[in-house]
JSON list of C-alpha atoms in Angstrom, two decimals:
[
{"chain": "A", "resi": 436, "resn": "UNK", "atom": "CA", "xyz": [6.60, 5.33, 2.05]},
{"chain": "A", "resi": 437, "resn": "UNK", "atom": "CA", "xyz": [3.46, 6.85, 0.97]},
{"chain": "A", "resi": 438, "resn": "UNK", "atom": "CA", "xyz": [0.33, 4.96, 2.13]},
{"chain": "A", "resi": 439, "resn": "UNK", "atom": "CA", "xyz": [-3.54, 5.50, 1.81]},
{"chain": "A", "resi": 440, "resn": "UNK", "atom": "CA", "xyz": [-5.89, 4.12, 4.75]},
{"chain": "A", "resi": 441, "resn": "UNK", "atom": "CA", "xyz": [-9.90, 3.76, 4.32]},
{"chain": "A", "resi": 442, "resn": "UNK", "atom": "CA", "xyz": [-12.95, 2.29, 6.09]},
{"chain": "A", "resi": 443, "resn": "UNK", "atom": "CA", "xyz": [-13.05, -1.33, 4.97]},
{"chain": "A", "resi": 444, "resn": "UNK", "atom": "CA", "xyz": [-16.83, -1.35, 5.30]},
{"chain": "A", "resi": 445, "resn": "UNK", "atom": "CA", "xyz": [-19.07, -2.85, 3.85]},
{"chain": "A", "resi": 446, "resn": "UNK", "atom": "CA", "xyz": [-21.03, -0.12, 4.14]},
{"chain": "A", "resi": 447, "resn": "UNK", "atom": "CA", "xyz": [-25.06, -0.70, 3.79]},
{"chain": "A", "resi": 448, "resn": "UNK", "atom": "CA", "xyz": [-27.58, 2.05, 3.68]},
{"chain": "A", "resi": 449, "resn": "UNK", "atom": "CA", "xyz": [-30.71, 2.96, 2.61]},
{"chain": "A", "resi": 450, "resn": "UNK", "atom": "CA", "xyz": [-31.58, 4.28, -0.51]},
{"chain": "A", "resi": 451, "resn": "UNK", "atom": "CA", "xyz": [-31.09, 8.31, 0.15]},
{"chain": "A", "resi": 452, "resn": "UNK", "atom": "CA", "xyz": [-29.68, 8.16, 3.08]},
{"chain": "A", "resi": 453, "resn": "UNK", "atom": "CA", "xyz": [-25.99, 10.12, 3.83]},
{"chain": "A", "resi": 454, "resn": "UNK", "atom": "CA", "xyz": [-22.55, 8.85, 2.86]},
{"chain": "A", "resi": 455, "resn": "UNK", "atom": "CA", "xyz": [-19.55, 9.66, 4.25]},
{"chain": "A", "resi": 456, "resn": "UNK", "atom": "CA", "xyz": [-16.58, 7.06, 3.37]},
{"chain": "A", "resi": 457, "resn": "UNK", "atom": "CA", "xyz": [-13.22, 8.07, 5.49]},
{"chain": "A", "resi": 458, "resn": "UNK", "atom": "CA", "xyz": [-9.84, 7.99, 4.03]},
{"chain": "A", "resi": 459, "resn": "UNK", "atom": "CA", "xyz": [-6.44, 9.32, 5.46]},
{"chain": "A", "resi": 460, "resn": "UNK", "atom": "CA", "xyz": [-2.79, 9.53, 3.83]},
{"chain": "A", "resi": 461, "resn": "UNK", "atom": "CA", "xyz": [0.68, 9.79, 4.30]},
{"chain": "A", "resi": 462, "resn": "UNK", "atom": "CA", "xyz": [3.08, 11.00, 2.01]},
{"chain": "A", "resi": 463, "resn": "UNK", "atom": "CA", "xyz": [6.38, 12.39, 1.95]},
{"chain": "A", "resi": 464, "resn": "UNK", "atom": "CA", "xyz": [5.80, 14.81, -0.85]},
{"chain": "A", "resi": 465, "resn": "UNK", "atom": "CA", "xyz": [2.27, 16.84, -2.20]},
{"chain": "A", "resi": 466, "resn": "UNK", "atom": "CA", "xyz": [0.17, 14.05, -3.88]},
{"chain": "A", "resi": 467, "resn": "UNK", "atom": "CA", "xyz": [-2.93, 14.29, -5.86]},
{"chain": "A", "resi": 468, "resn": "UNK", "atom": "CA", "xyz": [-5.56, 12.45, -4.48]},
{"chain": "A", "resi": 469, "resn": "UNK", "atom": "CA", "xyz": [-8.23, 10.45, -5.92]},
{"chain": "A", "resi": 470, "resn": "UNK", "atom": "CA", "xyz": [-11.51, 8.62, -5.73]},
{"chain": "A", "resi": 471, "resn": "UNK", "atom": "CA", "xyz": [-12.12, 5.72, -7.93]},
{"chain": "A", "resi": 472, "resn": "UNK", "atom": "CA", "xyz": [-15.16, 3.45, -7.92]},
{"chain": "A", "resi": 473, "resn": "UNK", "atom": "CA", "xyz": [-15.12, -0.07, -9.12]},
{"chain": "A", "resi": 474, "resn": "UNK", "atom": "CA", "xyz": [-19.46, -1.66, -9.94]},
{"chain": "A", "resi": 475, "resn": "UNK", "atom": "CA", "xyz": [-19.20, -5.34, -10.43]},
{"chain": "A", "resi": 476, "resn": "UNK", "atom": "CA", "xyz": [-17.19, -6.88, -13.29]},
{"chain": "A", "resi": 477, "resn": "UNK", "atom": "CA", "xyz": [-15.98, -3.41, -14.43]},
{"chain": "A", "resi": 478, "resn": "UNK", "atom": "CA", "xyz": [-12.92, -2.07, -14.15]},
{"chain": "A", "resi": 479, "resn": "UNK", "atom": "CA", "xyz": [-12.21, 1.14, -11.69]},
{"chain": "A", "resi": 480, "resn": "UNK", "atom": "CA", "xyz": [-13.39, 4.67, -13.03]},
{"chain": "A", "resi": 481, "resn": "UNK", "atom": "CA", "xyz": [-12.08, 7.97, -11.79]},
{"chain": "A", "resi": 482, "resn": "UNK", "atom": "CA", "xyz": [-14.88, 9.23, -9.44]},
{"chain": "A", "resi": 483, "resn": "UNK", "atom": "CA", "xyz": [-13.17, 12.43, -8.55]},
{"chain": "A", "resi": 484, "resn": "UNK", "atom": "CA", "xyz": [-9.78, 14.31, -7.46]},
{"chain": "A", "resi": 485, "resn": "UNK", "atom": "CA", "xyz": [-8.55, 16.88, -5.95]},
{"chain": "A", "resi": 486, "resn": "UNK", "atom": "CA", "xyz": [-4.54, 17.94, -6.69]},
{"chain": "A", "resi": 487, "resn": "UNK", "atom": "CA", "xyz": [-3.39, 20.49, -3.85]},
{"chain": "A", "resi": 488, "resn": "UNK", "atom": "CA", "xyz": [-4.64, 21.89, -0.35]},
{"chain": "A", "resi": 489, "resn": "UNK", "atom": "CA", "xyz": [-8.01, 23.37, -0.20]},
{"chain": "A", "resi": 490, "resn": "UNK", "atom": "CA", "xyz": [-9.06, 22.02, -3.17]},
{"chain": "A", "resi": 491, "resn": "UNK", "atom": "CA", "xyz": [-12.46, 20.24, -3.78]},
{"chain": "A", "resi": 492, "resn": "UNK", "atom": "CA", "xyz": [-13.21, 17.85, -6.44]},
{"chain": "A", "resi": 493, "resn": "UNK", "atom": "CA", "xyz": [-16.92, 16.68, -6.93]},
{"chain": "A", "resi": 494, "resn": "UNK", "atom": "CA", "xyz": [-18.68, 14.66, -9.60]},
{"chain": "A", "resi": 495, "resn": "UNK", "atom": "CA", "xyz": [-22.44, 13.25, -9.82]},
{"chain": "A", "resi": 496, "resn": "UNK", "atom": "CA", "xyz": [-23.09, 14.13, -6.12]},
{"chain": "A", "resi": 497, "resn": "UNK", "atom": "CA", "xyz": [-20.20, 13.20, -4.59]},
{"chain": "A", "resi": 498, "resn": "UNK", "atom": "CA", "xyz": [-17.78, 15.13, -3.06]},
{"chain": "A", "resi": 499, "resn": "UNK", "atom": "CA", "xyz": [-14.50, 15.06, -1.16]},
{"chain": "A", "resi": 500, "resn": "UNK", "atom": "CA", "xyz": [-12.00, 17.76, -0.25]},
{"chain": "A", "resi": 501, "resn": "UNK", "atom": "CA", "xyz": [-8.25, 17.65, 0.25]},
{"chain": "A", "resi": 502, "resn": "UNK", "atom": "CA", "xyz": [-7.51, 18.38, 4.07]},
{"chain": "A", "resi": 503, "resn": "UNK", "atom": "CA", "xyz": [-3.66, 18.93, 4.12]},
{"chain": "A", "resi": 504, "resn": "UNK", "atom": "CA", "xyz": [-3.98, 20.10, 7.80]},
{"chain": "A", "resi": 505, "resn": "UNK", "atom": "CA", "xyz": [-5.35, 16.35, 8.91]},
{"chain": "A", "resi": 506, "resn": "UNK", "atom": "CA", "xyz": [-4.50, 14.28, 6.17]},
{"chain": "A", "resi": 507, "resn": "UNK", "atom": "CA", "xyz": [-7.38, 13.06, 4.47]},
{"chain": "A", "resi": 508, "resn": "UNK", "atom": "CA", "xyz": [-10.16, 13.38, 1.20]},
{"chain": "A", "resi": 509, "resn": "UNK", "atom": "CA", "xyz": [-13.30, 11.71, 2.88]},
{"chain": "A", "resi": 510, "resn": "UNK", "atom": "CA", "xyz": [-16.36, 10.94, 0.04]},
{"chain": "A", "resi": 511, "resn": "UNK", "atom": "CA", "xyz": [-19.82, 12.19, 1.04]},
{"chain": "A", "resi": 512, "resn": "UNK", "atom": "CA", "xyz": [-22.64, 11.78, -1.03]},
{"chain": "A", "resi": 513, "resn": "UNK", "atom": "CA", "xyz": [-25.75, 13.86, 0.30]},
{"chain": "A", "resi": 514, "resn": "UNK", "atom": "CA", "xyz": [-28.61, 11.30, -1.38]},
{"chain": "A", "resi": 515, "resn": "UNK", "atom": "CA", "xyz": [-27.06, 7.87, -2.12]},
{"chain": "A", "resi": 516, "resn": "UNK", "atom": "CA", "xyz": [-29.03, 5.70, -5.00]},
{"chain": "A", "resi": 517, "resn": "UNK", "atom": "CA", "xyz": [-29.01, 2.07, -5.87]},
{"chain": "A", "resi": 518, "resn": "UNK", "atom": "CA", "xyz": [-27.07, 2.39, -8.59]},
{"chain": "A", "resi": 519, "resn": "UNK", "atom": "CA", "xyz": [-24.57, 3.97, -5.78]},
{"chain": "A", "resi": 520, "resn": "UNK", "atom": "CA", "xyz": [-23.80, 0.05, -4.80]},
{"chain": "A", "resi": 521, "resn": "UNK", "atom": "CA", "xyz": [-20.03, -0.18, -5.46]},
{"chain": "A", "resi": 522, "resn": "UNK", "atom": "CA", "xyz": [-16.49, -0.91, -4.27]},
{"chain": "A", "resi": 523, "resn": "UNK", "atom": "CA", "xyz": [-14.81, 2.73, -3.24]},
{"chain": "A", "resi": 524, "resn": "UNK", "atom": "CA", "xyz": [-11.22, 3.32, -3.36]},
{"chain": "A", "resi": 525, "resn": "UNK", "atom": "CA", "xyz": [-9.24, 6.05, -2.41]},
{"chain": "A", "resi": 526, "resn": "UNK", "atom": "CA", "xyz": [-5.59, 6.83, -3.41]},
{"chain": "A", "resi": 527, "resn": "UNK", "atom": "CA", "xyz": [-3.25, 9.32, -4.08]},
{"chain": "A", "resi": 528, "resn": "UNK", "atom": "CA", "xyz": [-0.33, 9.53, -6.34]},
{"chain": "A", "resi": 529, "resn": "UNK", "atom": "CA", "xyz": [3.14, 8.28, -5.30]},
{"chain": "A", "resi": 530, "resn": "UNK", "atom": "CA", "xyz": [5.22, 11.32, -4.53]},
{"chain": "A", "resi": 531, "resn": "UNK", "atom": "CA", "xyz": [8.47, 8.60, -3.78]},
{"chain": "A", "resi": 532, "resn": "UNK", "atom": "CA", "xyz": [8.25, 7.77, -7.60]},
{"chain": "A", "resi": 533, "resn": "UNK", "atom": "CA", "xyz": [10.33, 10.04, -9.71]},
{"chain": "A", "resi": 534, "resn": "UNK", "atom": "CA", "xyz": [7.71, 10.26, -12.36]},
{"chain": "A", "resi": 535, "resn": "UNK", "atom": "CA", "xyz": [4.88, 10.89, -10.22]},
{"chain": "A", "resi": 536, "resn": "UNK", "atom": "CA", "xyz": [2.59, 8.25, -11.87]},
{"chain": "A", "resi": 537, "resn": "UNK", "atom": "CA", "xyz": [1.66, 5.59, -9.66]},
{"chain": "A", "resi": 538, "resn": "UNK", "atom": "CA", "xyz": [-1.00, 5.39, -7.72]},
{"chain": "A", "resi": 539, "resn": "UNK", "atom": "CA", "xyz": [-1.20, 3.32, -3.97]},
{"chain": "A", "resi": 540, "resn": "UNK", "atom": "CA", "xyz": [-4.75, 2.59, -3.63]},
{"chain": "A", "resi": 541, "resn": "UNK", "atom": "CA", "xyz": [-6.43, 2.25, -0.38]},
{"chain": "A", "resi": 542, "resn": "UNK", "atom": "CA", "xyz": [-7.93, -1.09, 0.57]},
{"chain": "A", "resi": 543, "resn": "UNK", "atom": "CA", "xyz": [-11.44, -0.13, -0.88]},
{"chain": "A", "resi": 544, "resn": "UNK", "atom": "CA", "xyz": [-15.30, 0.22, 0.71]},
{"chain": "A", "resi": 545, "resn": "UNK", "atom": "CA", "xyz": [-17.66, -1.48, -0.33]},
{"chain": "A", "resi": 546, "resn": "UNK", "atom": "CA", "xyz": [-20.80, 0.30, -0.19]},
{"chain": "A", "resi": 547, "resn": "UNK", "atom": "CA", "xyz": [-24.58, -1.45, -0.49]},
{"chain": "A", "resi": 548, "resn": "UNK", "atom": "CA", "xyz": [-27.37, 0.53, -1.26]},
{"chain": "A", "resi": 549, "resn": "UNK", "atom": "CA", "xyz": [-31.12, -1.14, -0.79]},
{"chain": "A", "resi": 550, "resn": "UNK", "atom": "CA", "xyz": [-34.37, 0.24, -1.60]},
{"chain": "B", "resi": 130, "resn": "UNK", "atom": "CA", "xyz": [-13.68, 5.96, -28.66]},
{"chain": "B", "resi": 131, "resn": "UNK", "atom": "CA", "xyz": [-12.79, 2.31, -27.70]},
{"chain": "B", "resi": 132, "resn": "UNK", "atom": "CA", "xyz": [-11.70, 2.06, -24.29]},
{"chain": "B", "resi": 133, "resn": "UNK", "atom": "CA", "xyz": [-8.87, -0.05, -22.62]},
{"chain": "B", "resi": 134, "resn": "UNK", "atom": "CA", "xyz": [-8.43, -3.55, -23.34]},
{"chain": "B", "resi": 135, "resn": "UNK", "atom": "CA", "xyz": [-7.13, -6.58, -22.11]},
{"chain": "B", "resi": 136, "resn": "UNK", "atom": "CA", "xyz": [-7.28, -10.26, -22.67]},
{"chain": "B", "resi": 137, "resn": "UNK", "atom": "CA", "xyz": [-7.38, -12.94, -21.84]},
{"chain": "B", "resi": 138, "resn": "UNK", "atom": "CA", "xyz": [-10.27, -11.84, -19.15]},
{"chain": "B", "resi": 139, "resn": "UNK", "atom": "CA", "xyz": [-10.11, -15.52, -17.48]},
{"chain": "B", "resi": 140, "resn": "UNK", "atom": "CA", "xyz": [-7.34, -17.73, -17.37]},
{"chain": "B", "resi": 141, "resn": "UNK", "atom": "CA", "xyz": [-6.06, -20.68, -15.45]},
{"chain": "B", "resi": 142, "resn": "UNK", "atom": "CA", "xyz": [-3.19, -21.71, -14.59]},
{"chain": "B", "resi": 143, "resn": "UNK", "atom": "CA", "xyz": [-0.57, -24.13, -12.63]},
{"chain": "B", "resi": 144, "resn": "UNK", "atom": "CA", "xyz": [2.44, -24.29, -10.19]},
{"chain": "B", "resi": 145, "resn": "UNK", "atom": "CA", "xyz": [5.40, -23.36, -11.73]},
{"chain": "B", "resi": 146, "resn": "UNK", "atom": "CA", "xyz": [4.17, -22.15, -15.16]},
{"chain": "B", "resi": 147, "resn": "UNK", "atom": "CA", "xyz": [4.37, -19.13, -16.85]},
{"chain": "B", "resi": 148, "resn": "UNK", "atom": "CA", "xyz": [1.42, -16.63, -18.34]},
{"chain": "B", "resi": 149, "resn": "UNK", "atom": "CA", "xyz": [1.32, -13.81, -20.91]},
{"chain": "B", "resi": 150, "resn": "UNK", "atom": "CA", "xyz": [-1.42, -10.96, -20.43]},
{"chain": "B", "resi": 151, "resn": "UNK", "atom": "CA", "xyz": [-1.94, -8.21, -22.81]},
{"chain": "B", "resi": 152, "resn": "UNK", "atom": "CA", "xyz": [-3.71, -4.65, -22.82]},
{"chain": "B", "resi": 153, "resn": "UNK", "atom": "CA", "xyz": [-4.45, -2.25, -25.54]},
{"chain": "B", "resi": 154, "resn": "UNK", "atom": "CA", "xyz": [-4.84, 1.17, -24.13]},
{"chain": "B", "resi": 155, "resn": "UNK", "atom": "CA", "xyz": [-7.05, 3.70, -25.63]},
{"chain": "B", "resi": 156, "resn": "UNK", "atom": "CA", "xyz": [-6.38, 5.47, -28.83]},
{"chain": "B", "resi": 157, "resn": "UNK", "atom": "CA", "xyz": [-3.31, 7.72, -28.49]},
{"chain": "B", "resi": 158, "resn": "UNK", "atom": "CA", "xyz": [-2.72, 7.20, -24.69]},
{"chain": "B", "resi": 159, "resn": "UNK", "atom": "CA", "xyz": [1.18, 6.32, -24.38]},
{"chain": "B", "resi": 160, "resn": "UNK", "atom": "CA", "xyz": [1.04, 5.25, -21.12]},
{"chain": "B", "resi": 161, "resn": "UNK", "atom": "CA", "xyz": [0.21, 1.60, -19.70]},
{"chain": "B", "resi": 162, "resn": "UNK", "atom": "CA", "xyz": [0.54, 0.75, -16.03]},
{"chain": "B", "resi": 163, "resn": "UNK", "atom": "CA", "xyz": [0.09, -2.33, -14.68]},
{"chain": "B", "resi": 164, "resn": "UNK", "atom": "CA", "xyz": [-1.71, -3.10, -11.42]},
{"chain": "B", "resi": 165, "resn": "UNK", "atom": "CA", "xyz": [-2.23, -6.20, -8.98]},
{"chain": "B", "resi": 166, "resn": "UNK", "atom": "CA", "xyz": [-5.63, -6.50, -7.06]},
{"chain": "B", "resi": 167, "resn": "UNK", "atom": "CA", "xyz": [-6.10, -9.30, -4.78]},
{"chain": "B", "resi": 168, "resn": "UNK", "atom": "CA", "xyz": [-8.27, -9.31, -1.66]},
{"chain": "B", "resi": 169, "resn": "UNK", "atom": "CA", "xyz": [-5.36, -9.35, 0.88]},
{"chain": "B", "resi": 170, "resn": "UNK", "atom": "CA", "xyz": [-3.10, -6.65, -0.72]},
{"chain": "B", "resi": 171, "resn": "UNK", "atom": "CA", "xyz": [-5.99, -5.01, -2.64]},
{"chain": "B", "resi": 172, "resn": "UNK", "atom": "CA", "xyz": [-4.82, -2.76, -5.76]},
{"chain": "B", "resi": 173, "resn": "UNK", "atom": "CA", "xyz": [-0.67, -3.09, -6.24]},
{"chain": "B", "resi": 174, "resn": "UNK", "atom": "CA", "xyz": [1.44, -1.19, -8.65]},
{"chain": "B", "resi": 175, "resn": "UNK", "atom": "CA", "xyz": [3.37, -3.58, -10.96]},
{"chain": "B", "resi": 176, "resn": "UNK", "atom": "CA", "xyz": [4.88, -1.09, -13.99]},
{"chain": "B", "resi": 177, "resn": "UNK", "atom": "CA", "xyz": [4.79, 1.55, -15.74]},
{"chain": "B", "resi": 178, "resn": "UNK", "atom": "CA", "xyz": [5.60, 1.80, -20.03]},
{"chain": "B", "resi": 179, "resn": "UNK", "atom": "CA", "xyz": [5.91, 4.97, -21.63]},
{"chain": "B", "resi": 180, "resn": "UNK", "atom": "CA", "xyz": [6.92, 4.94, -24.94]},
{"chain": "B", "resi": 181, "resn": "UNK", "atom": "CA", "xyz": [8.11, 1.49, -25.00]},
{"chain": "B", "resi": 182, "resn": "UNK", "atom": "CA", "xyz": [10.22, 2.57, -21.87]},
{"chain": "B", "resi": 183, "resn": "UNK", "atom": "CA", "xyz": [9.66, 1.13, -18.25]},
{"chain": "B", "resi": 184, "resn": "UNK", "atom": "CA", "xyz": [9.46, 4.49, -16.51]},
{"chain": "B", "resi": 185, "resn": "UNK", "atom": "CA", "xyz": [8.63, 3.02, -13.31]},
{"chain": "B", "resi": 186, "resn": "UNK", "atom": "CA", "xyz": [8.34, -0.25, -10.87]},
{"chain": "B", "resi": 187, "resn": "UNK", "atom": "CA", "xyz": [6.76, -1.17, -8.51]},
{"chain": "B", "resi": 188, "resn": "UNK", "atom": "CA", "xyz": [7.59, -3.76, -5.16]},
{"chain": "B", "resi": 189, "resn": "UNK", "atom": "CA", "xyz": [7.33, -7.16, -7.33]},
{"chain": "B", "resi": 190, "resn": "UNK", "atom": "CA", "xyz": [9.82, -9.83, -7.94]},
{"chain": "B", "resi": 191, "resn": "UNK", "atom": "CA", "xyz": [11.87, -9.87, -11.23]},
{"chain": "B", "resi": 192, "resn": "UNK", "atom": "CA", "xyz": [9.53, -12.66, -12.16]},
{"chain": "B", "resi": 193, "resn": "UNK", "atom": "CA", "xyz": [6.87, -10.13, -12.66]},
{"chain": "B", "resi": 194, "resn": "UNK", "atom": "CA", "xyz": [8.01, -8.35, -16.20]},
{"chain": "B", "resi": 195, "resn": "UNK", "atom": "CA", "xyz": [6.66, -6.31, -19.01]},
{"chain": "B", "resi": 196, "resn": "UNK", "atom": "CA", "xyz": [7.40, -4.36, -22.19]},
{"chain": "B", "resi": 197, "resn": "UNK", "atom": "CA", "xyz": [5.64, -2.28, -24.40]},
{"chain": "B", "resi": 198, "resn": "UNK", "atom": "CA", "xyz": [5.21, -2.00, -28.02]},
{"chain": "B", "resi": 199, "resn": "UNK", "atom": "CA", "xyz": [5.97, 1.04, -30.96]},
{"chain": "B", "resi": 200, "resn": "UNK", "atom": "CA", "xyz": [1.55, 1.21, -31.38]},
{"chain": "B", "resi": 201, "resn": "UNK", "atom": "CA", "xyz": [1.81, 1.35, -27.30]},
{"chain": "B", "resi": 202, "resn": "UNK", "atom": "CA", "xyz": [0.31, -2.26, -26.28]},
{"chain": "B", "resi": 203, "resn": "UNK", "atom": "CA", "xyz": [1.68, -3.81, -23.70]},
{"chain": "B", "resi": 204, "resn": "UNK", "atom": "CA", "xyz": [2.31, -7.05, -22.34]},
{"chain": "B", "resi": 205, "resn": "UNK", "atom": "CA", "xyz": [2.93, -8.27, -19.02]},
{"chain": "B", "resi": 206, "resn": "UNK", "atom": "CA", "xyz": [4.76, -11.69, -18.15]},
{"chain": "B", "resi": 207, "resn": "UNK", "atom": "CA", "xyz": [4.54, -13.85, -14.82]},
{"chain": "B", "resi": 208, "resn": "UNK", "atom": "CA", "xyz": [7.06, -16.78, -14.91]},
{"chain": "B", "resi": 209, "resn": "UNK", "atom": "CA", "xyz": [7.11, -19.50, -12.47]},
{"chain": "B", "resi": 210, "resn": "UNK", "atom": "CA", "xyz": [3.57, -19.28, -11.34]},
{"chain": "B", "resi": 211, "resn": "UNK", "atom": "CA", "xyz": [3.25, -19.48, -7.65]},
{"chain": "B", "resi": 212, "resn": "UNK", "atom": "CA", "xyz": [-0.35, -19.66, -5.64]},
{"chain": "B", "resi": 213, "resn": "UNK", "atom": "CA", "xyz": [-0.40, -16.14, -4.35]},
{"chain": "B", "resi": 214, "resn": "UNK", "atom": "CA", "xyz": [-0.13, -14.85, -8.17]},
{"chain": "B", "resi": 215, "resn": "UNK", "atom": "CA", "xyz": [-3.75, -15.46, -7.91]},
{"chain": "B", "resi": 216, "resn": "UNK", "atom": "CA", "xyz": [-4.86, -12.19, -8.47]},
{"chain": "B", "resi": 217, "resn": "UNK", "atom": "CA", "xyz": [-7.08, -9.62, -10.78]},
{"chain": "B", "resi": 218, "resn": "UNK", "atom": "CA", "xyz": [-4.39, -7.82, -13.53]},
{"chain": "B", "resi": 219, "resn": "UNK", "atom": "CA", "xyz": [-5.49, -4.28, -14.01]},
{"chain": "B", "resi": 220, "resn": "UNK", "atom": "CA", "xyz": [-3.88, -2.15, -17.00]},
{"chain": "B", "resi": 221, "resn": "UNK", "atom": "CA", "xyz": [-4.37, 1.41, -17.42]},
{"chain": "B", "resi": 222, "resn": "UNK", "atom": "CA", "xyz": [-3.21, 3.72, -19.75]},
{"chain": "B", "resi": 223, "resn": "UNK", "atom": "CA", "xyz": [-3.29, 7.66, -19.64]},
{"chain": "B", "resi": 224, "resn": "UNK", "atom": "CA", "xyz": [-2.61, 10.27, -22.01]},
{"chain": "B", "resi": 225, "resn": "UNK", "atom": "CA", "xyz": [1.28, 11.63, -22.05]},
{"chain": "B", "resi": 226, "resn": "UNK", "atom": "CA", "xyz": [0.76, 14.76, -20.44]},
{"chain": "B", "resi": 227, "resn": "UNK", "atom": "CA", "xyz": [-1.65, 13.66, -17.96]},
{"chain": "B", "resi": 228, "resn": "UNK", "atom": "CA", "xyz": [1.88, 13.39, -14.98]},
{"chain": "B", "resi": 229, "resn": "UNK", "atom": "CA", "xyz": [0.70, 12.81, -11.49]},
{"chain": "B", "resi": 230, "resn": "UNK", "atom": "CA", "xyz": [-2.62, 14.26, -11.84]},
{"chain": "B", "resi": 231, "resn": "UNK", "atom": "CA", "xyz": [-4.18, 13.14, -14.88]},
{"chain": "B", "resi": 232, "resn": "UNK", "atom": "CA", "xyz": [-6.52, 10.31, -14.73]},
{"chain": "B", "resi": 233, "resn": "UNK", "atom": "CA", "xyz": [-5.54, 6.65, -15.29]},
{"chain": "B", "resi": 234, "resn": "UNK", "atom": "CA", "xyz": [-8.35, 4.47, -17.34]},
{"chain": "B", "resi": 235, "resn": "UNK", "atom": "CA", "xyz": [-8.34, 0.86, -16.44]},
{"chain": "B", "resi": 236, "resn": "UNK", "atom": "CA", "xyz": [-9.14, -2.05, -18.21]},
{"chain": "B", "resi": 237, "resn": "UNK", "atom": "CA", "xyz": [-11.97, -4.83, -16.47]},
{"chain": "B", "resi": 238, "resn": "UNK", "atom": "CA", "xyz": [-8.79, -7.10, -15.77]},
{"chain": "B", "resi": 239, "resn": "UNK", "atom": "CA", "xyz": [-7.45, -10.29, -16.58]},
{"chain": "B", "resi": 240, "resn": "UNK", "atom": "CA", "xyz": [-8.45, -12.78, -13.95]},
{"chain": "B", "resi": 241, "resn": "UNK", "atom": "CA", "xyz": [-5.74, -15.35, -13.24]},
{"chain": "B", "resi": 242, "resn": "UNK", "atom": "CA", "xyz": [-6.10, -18.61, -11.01]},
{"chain": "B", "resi": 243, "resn": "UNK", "atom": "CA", "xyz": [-3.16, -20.42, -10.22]},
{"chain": "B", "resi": 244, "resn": "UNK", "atom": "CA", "xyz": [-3.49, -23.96, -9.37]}
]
């Protein structure tokens, strides 16, 4: 079946420094893909996605872009913040599943950002 | 606009007994999935309601069920606790037309210890 695999981190850097987080898939089908991003006792919030080949999706300074040819949506960040420090997961959307809903979420990254 | 809720947050529980979570999605979202999140398996997909319909399932024993009311809350059941039901319950709901791309909006969990 469809799977999603990440860097399990954690991931510590300095404040501005450059983030890449890694993430590959399989899937049988054409998922969407997705970053979500999960700060302490919240619940996840869509970070950004990207639904076909090609396509980039970006939001507060992150970015990640849907490589069809070699499987993955890696997160960058240029500048990373503080406020950056957060559990990262990737996932895509369950092309198996007849309704296309579900989501299989990577294992997450935590990322730690220090002043 | 309120966003997605679900109680109990905490709750604690023993061998062999059986728990009750609820979630009331956002305002005129239809949709409700249901999600596992331990640290071993990290984020699972339990179900899917649409319209008081299970539209989907994910890999869980039957005695992992849920349903879904006519104002669109939902409830998910767990009978016959076992230890590894210790876990973080995520719901999420999503408008009706979102399909496979939209964006899910999660709740900050029920937390669930099983003794």
């Amino acid at each position: 079946g469809d799977s999603v695999t990440q860097m399990e981190g954690p991931v510590t850097l300095s404040e501005e420094a450059f983030l890449t987080i890694n993430c590959t898939y399989t899937a049988t089908g054409y998922p969407s893909l997705f970053w979500y991003v999960q700060y302490p006792g919240e619940g996840l919030q869509l970070l950004l996605k990207a639904t076909k080949a090609d396509d980039k999706g970006s939001n507060k300074g992150f970015e990640a872009t849907y490589r069809k040819e070699t499987t993955s949506f890696h997160l960058e960040k240029g500048s990373v913040q503080v406020s950056d420090s957060a559990v990262y997961f990737c996932a895509l959307s369950d092309t198996a599943n007849q309704a296309g809903t579900a989501l299989i979420f990577g294992k997450g990254t935590t990322l730690s950002v220090s002043s | 606009k309120a966003g997605v809720t679900q109680t109990p947050r905490y709750l604690i529980k023993t061998r062999g007994q059986q728990v009750t979570l609820s979630c009331s999605p956002i305002s005129g979202h239809r949709s409700v999935s249901w999600y596992q999140q331990t640290p071993g398996q990290g984020l699972q997909f339990l179900f899917e309601y649409f319209s008081e319909t299970q539209r989907n399932k994910g890999n869980f024993p039957g005695r992992f069920s849920g349903r879904q009311f006519s104002n669109s809350r939902s409830e998910m059941n767990v009978s016959t606790l076992e230890l590894g039901d210790s876990a973080l319950y995520l719901c999420a709901s999503r408008p009706a037309v979102a399909g496979r791309t939209g964006e899910l909006f999660f709740g900050e969990g029920s937390r669930l210890t099983v003794l």
